[in-house]
Amino acid sequence: MPVSLRPARRGSPPLECQSVPVPRQPLPRAVHLWPAGGVHLWPSGGAGHSQSHERGHLVYAARGVLAVRTQQGTSVVPTNRVAWTPAAITHQHRAHGATDMRILFLSAELAGLLPSRPAVLAVSDLAREALLTLTGPRSHDPELRPKHREAQDRLLRVLVDELHLAPEQPLHLPRPVDPRLRALARLLDGDPGSNLRLSELAPRIGTSARTLSRLLAEELGVSFYEWRTQIRVYRALVLLASSHDVTYVAGACGWANPSGFIEAFTRIVGTTPGRYRHLSGAAEPTVPSTWSRR
């Protein structure tokens, strides 16, 4: 199948498959996509246009942090999570830190085993290796024998079975519908380090803390504290991927001391901020040299 390989510029849209020669040398920033999926290496701050696909797809950040924005909300995808976007859902990708994005499209049959809405799922070691293998160059070699393709189909089924059993993660930030909650979200996102109470924020929106608490419970199913913590952890992921140290990130995101930040971050993300910083920002991703010109 034809492939597309070109630099991924800041703000440039994801690219469709075209007949473009593939250079032999590794590229620091590139796109390598096939009809079934592939790799997109984003520079920090890189973003694509809003788009939708006929098939649902999985997005995994082998390095860096991805944000997947839909009308339903924003999913945050660190290196130990995968984002699922069903078919026909308009979405946009944005990279925080140099990001190695893996994308994998699913058939309608396999997509039926995953949630019918955008979601973030935990990634086991097995699922991670399957994702990396299925989006690597060998999986899309046109010279592969039929038995190898059958093996890939079985591996894809194993991956989906793993994700079918995986719990959904609190790294999908639902987009509020009520305009008062949207106004509150803008305040929190604009200053995640602020420790103003809900009773102090409510007058700025022209409502009461009691009303906002009720709306949060009815619409999002969370308390103000839980929602603000999720927003702060989202911002922390972005800052850590940009190589800021843990102490700085804790203060910038509103924690009085690093220990409280580490506890909250680990509970939501599943790893410590120090370890996450090391995994997500240790090096600039590159296209493997095995992707040679055919």
GROMACS .gro file of C-alpha atoms in nm:
model
  294
    1MET     CA    1   0.000   0.000   0.000
    2PRO     CA    2   0.118   0.358  -0.058
    3VAL     CA    3   0.247   0.542   0.242
    4SER     CA    4   0.288   0.903   0.344
    5LEU     CA    5   0.602   1.034   0.510
    6ARG     CA    6   0.665   1.404   0.559
    7PRO     CA    7   0.759   1.640   0.844
    8ALA     CA    8   0.489   1.695   1.105
    9ARG     CA    9   0.487   2.073   1.138
   10ARG     CA   10   0.336   2.257   1.432
   11GLY     CA   11  -0.034   2.294   1.371
   12SER     CA   12  -0.035   2.078   1.057
   13PRO     CA   13  -0.323   1.832   1.004
   14PRO     CA   14  -0.285   1.454   1.005
   15LEU     CA   15  -0.210   1.339   0.652
   16GLU     CA   16  -0.381   1.088   0.428
   17CYS     CA   17  -0.191   0.812   0.249
   18GLN     CA   18  -0.018   0.933  -0.068
   19SER     CA   19   0.247   0.792  -0.301
   20VAL     CA   20   0.550   0.962  -0.145
   21PRO     CA   21   0.895   0.795  -0.141
   22VAL     CA   22   1.018   0.698   0.204
   23PRO     CA   23   1.376   0.814   0.286
   24ARG     CA   24   1.616   0.557   0.424
   25GLN     CA   25   1.747   0.771   0.709
   26PRO     CA   26   1.557   0.814   1.039
   27LEU     CA   27   1.350   1.131   1.065
   28PRO     CA   28   1.311   1.324   1.391
   29ARG     CA   29   0.958   1.434   1.306
   30ALA     CA   30   0.750   1.244   1.056
   31VAL     CA   31   0.428   1.073   0.965
   32HIS     CA   32   0.416   0.709   0.858
   33LEU     CA   33   0.057   0.597   0.812
   34TRP     CA   34  -0.115   0.301   0.650
   35PRO     CA   35  -0.487   0.237   0.604
   36ALA     CA   36  -0.486   0.026   0.923
   37GLY     CA   37  -0.283   0.271   1.132
   38GLY     CA   38   0.075   0.373   1.186
   39VAL     CA   39   0.295   0.632   1.355
   40HIS     CA   40   0.277   1.009   1.378
   41LEU     CA   41   0.571   1.187   1.542
   42TRP     CA   42   0.460   1.525   1.673
   43PRO     CA   43   0.674   1.816   1.789
   44SER     CA   44   0.570   1.968   2.121
   45GLY     CA   45   0.259   2.177   2.060
   46GLY     CA   46   0.182   2.005   1.729
   47ALA     CA   47  -0.190   1.982   1.651
   48GLY     CA   48  -0.413   1.849   1.376
   49HIS     CA   49  -0.735   1.976   1.226
   50SER     CA   50  -1.069   1.847   1.354
   51GLN     CA   51  -1.170   1.537   1.159
   52SER     CA   52  -1.363   1.211   1.180
   53HIS     CA   53  -1.312   0.861   1.042
   54GLU     CA   54  -1.536   0.584   0.913
   55ARG     CA   55  -1.374   0.344   1.160
   56GLY     CA   56  -1.309   0.379   1.529
   57HIS     CA   57  -0.946   0.410   1.629
   58LEU     CA   58  -0.706   0.370   1.918
   59VAL     CA   59  -0.443   0.634   1.990
   60TYR     CA   60  -0.141   0.556   2.207
   61ALA     CA   61   0.147   0.783   2.307
   62ALA     CA   62   0.461   0.569   2.314
   63ARG     CA   63   0.633   0.888   2.434
   64GLY     CA   64   0.498   1.227   2.536
   65VAL     CA   65   0.139   1.326   2.613
   66LEU     CA   66  -0.153   1.345   2.373
   67ALA     CA   67  -0.478   1.533   2.418
   68VAL     CA   68  -0.773   1.407   2.214
   69ARG     CA   69  -1.052   1.663   2.201
   70THR     CA   70  -1.410   1.579   2.099
   71GLN     CA   71  -1.748   1.740   2.155
   72GLN     CA   72  -1.785   1.504   2.451
   73GLY     CA   73  -1.471   1.633   2.623
   74THR     CA   74  -1.094   1.600   2.626
   75SER     CA   75  -0.906   1.274   2.679
   76VAL     CA   76  -0.554   1.291   2.819
   77VAL     CA   77  -0.328   1.010   2.699
   78PRO     CA   78  -0.002   0.957   2.892
   79THR     CA   79   0.230   0.667   2.814
   80ASN     CA   80   0.039   0.412   3.023
   81ARG     CA   81  -0.304   0.480   2.873
   82VAL     CA   82  -0.476   0.451   2.535
   83ALA     CA   83  -0.755   0.672   2.400
   84TRP     CA   84  -1.047   0.518   2.212
   85THR     CA   85  -1.249   0.729   1.966
   86PRO     CA   86  -1.550   0.558   1.803
   87ALA     CA   87  -1.631   0.594   1.434
   88ALA     CA   88  -1.779   0.922   1.305
   89ILE     CA   89  -1.674   1.116   1.618
   90THR     CA   90  -1.514   1.450   1.526
   91HIS     CA   91  -1.184   1.483   1.710
   92GLN     CA   92  -0.857   1.675   1.723
   93HIS     CA   93  -0.512   1.565   1.844
   94ARG     CA   94  -0.261   1.788   2.021
   95ALA     CA   95   0.086   1.689   2.144
   96HIS     CA   96   0.246   1.806   2.467
   97GLY     CA   97   0.615   1.734   2.460
   98ALA     CA   98   0.778   1.552   2.167
   99THR     CA   99   0.524   1.277   2.112
  100ASP     CA  100   0.537   0.939   1.940
  101MET     CA  101   0.171   0.878   1.856
  102ARG     CA  102   0.057   0.532   1.748
  103ILE     CA  103  -0.282   0.505   1.579
  104LEU     CA  104  -0.472   0.186   1.502
  105PHE     CA  105  -0.807   0.160   1.321
  106LEU     CA  106  -1.052  -0.117   1.410
  107SER     CA  107  -1.317  -0.304   1.216
  108ALA     CA  108  -1.679  -0.256   1.321
  109GLU     CA  109  -1.674  -0.605   1.476
  110LEU     CA  110  -1.379  -0.531   1.703
  111ALA     CA  111  -1.497  -0.177   1.776
  112GLY     CA  112  -1.817  -0.327   1.915
  113LEU     CA  113  -1.615  -0.468   2.206
  114LEU     CA  114  -1.509  -0.120   2.320
  115PRO     CA  115  -1.716   0.167   2.465
  116SER     CA  116  -1.961   0.347   2.235
  117ARG     CA  117  -1.822   0.684   2.353
  118PRO     CA  118  -1.471   0.832   2.370
  119ALA     CA  119  -1.278   0.675   2.658
  120VAL     CA  120  -0.933   0.635   2.812
  121LEU     CA  121  -0.828   0.279   2.900
  122ALA     CA  122  -0.541   0.135   3.101
  123VAL     CA  123  -0.264  -0.031   2.899
  124SER     CA  124  -0.115  -0.358   3.024
  125ASP     CA  125   0.237  -0.462   2.926
  126LEU     CA  126   0.085  -0.708   2.679
  127ALA     CA  127  -0.140  -0.442   2.525
  128ARG     CA  128   0.152  -0.200   2.494
  129GLU     CA  129   0.371  -0.448   2.309
  130ALA     CA  130   0.081  -0.544   2.082
  131LEU     CA  131   0.018  -0.177   1.998
  132LEU     CA  132   0.384  -0.115   1.917
  133THR     CA  133   0.405  -0.430   1.704
  134LEU     CA  134   0.083  -0.363   1.513
  135THR     CA  135   0.188  -0.007   1.430
  136GLY     CA  136   0.545  -0.094   1.339
  137PRO     CA  137   0.685  -0.125   0.986
  138ARG     CA  138   0.679  -0.504   0.966
  139SER     CA  139   0.304  -0.518   1.020
  140HIS     CA  140   0.245  -0.332   0.695
  141ASP     CA  141   0.509  -0.493   0.478
  142PRO     CA  142   0.335  -0.579   0.147
  143GLU     CA  143   0.564  -0.880   0.110
  144LEU     CA  144   0.440  -1.049   0.427
  145ARG     CA  145   0.311  -1.400   0.372
  146PRO     CA  146  -0.056  -1.478   0.442
  147LYS     CA  147   0.031  -1.674   0.757
  148HIS     CA  148   0.205  -1.366   0.898
  149ARG     CA  149  -0.100  -1.153   0.829
  150GLU     CA  150  -0.316  -1.412   1.002
  151ALA     CA  151  -0.086  -1.387   1.303
  152GLN     CA  152  -0.128  -1.009   1.304
  153ASP     CA  153  -0.505  -1.049   1.296
  154ARG     CA  154  -0.482  -1.275   1.600
  155LEU     CA  155  -0.258  -1.025   1.778
  156LEU     CA  156  -0.507  -0.747   1.707
  157ARG     CA  157  -0.782  -0.958   1.862
  158VAL     CA  158  -0.564  -1.014   2.170
  159LEU     CA  159  -0.513  -0.638   2.199
  160VAL     CA  160  -0.885  -0.565   2.179
  161ASP     CA  161  -0.960  -0.841   2.430
  162GLU     CA  162  -0.709  -0.682   2.670
  163LEU     CA  163  -0.870  -0.340   2.629
  164HIS     CA  164  -1.219  -0.488   2.658
  165LEU     CA  165  -1.125  -0.604   3.008
  166ALA     CA  166  -0.934  -0.286   3.101
  167PRO     CA  167  -1.102  -0.037   3.335
  168GLU     CA  168  -1.184   0.310   3.207
  169GLN     CA  169  -0.959   0.578   3.353
  170PRO     CA  170  -1.042   0.922   3.501
  171LEU     CA  171  -0.835   1.096   3.233
  172HIS     CA  172  -1.129   1.185   3.013
  173LEU     CA  173  -1.249   1.532   3.109
  174PRO     CA  174  -1.615   1.557   3.004
  175ARG     CA  175  -1.715   1.881   2.836
  176PRO     CA  176  -1.988   2.048   3.045
  177VAL     CA  177  -2.312   2.140   2.875
  178ASP     CA  178  -2.443   2.395   3.122
  179PRO     CA  179  -2.292   2.740   3.050
  180ARG     CA  180  -2.226   2.796   3.421
  181LEU     CA  181  -2.010   2.485   3.438
  182ARG     CA  182  -1.832   2.588   3.120
  183ALA     CA  183  -1.753   2.923   3.279
  184LEU     CA  184  -1.623   2.745   3.588
  185ALA     CA  185  -1.409   2.518   3.369
  186ARG     CA  186  -1.252   2.822   3.204
  187LEU     CA  187  -1.164   2.968   3.544
  188LEU     CA  188  -1.006   2.644   3.665
  189ASP     CA  189  -0.819   2.578   3.343
  190GLY     CA  190  -0.694   2.935   3.324
  191ASP     CA  191  -0.543   2.921   3.673
  192PRO     CA  192  -0.496   2.560   3.791
  193GLY     CA  193  -0.276   2.680   4.076
  194SER     CA  194  -0.555   2.881   4.237
  195ASN     CA  195  -0.692   2.746   4.564
  196LEU     CA  196  -1.005   2.960   4.570
  197ARG     CA  197  -1.303   2.778   4.715
  198LEU     CA  198  -1.616   2.714   4.514
  199SER     CA  199  -1.797   2.974   4.724
  200GLU     CA  200  -1.537   3.230   4.608
  201LEU     CA  201  -1.556   3.130   4.241
  202ALA     CA  202  -1.935   3.114   4.213
  203PRO     CA  203  -1.995   3.493   4.233
  204ARG     CA  204  -1.764   3.544   3.936
  205ILE     CA  205  -2.004   3.332   3.732
  206GLY     CA  206  -2.317   3.490   3.872
  207THR     CA  207  -2.445   3.187   4.058
  208SER     CA  208  -2.408   3.009   4.393
  209ALA     CA  209  -2.175   2.737   4.515
  210ARG     CA  210  -2.476   2.519   4.592
  211THR     CA  211  -2.602   2.545   4.235
  212LEU     CA  212  -2.261   2.462   4.091
  213SER     CA  213  -2.223   2.162   4.322
  214ARG     CA  214  -2.563   2.033   4.211
  215LEU     CA  215  -2.478   2.080   3.843
  216LEU     CA  216  -2.146   1.901   3.883
  217ALA     CA  217  -2.314   1.605   4.049
  218GLU     CA  218  -2.602   1.587   3.800
  219GLU     CA  219  -2.409   1.647   3.479
  220LEU     CA  220  -2.060   1.511   3.544
  221GLY     CA  221  -2.110   1.288   3.847
  222VAL     CA  222  -1.823   1.442   4.043
  223SER     CA  223  -1.765   1.684   4.327
  224PHE     CA  224  -1.590   2.018   4.279
  225TYR     CA  225  -1.280   1.882   4.451
  226GLU     CA  226  -1.268   1.575   4.224
  227TRP     CA  227  -1.318   1.782   3.909
  228ARG     CA  228  -1.052   2.036   4.000
  229THR     CA  229  -0.807   1.759   4.086
  230GLN     CA  230  -0.860   1.599   3.744
  231ILE     CA  231  -0.802   1.934   3.570
  232ARG     CA  232  -0.486   1.988   3.775
  233VAL     CA  233  -0.350   1.643   3.694
  234TYR     CA  234  -0.421   1.709   3.325
  235ARG     CA  235  -0.209   2.024   3.346
  236ALA     CA  236   0.059   1.838   3.542
  237LEU     CA  237   0.091   1.580   3.264
  238VAL     CA  238   0.153   1.858   3.014
  239LEU     CA  239   0.413   2.031   3.232
  240LEU     CA  240   0.597   1.708   3.313
  241ALA     CA  241   0.613   1.619   2.943
  242SER     CA  242   0.775   1.959   2.890
  243SER     CA  243   1.055   1.857   3.134
  244HIS     CA  244   0.951   2.072   3.433
  245ASP     CA  245   1.055   1.920   3.766
  246VAL     CA  246   0.809   1.769   4.011
  247THR     CA  247   0.839   2.044   4.273
  248TYR     CA  248   0.767   2.317   4.019
  249VAL     CA  249   0.471   2.127   3.874
  250ALA     CA  250   0.323   2.066   4.219
  251GLY     CA  251   0.323   2.439   4.298
  252ALA     CA  252   0.205   2.545   3.952
  253CYS     CA  253  -0.092   2.311   3.977
  254GLY     CA  254  -0.205   2.420   4.322
  255TRP     CA  255  -0.053   2.172   4.566
  256ALA     CA  256   0.101   2.317   4.880
  257ASN     CA  257   0.368   2.046   4.891
  258PRO     CA  258   0.503   1.783   4.652
  259SER     CA  259   0.387   1.489   4.865
  260GLY     CA  260   0.019   1.577   4.818
  261PHE     CA  261   0.076   1.618   4.446
  262ILE     CA  262   0.257   1.285   4.418
  263GLU     CA  263  -0.024   1.106   4.600
  264ALA     CA  264  -0.301   1.254   4.381
  265PHE     CA  265  -0.104   1.209   4.058
  266THR     CA  266  -0.019   0.846   4.133
  267ARG     CA  267  -0.379   0.765   4.224
  268ILE     CA  268  -0.513   0.898   3.893
  269VAL     CA  269  -0.232   0.822   3.649
  270GLY     CA  270  -0.105   0.498   3.800
  271THR     CA  271   0.261   0.599   3.831
  272THR     CA  272   0.458   0.864   4.017
  273PRO     CA  273   0.516   1.202   3.850
  274GLY     CA  274   0.893   1.149   3.864
  275ARG     CA  275   0.874   0.819   3.683
  276TYR     CA  276   0.623   0.958   3.436
  277ARG     CA  277   0.849   1.255   3.361
  278HIS     CA  278   1.134   1.016   3.289
  279LEU     CA  279   0.925   0.794   3.060
  280SER     CA  280   0.755   1.073   2.868
  281GLY     CA  281   1.039   1.317   2.811
  282ALA     CA  282   1.366   1.127   2.816
  283ALA     CA  283   1.438   1.168   2.445
  284GLU     CA  284   1.308   1.292   2.114
  285PRO     CA  285   1.128   1.005   1.931
  286THR     CA  286   1.262   0.899   1.594
  287VAL     CA  287   1.138   0.679   1.312
  288PRO     CA  288   1.311   0.339   1.334
  289SER     CA  289   1.581   0.292   1.069
  290THR     CA  290   1.407  -0.029   0.959
  291TRP     CA  291   1.156   0.190   0.772
  292SER     CA  292   1.359   0.199   0.455
  293ARG     CA  293   1.257   0.301   0.107
  294ARG     CA  294   1.095   0.035  -0.107
   0.00000   0.00000   0.00000
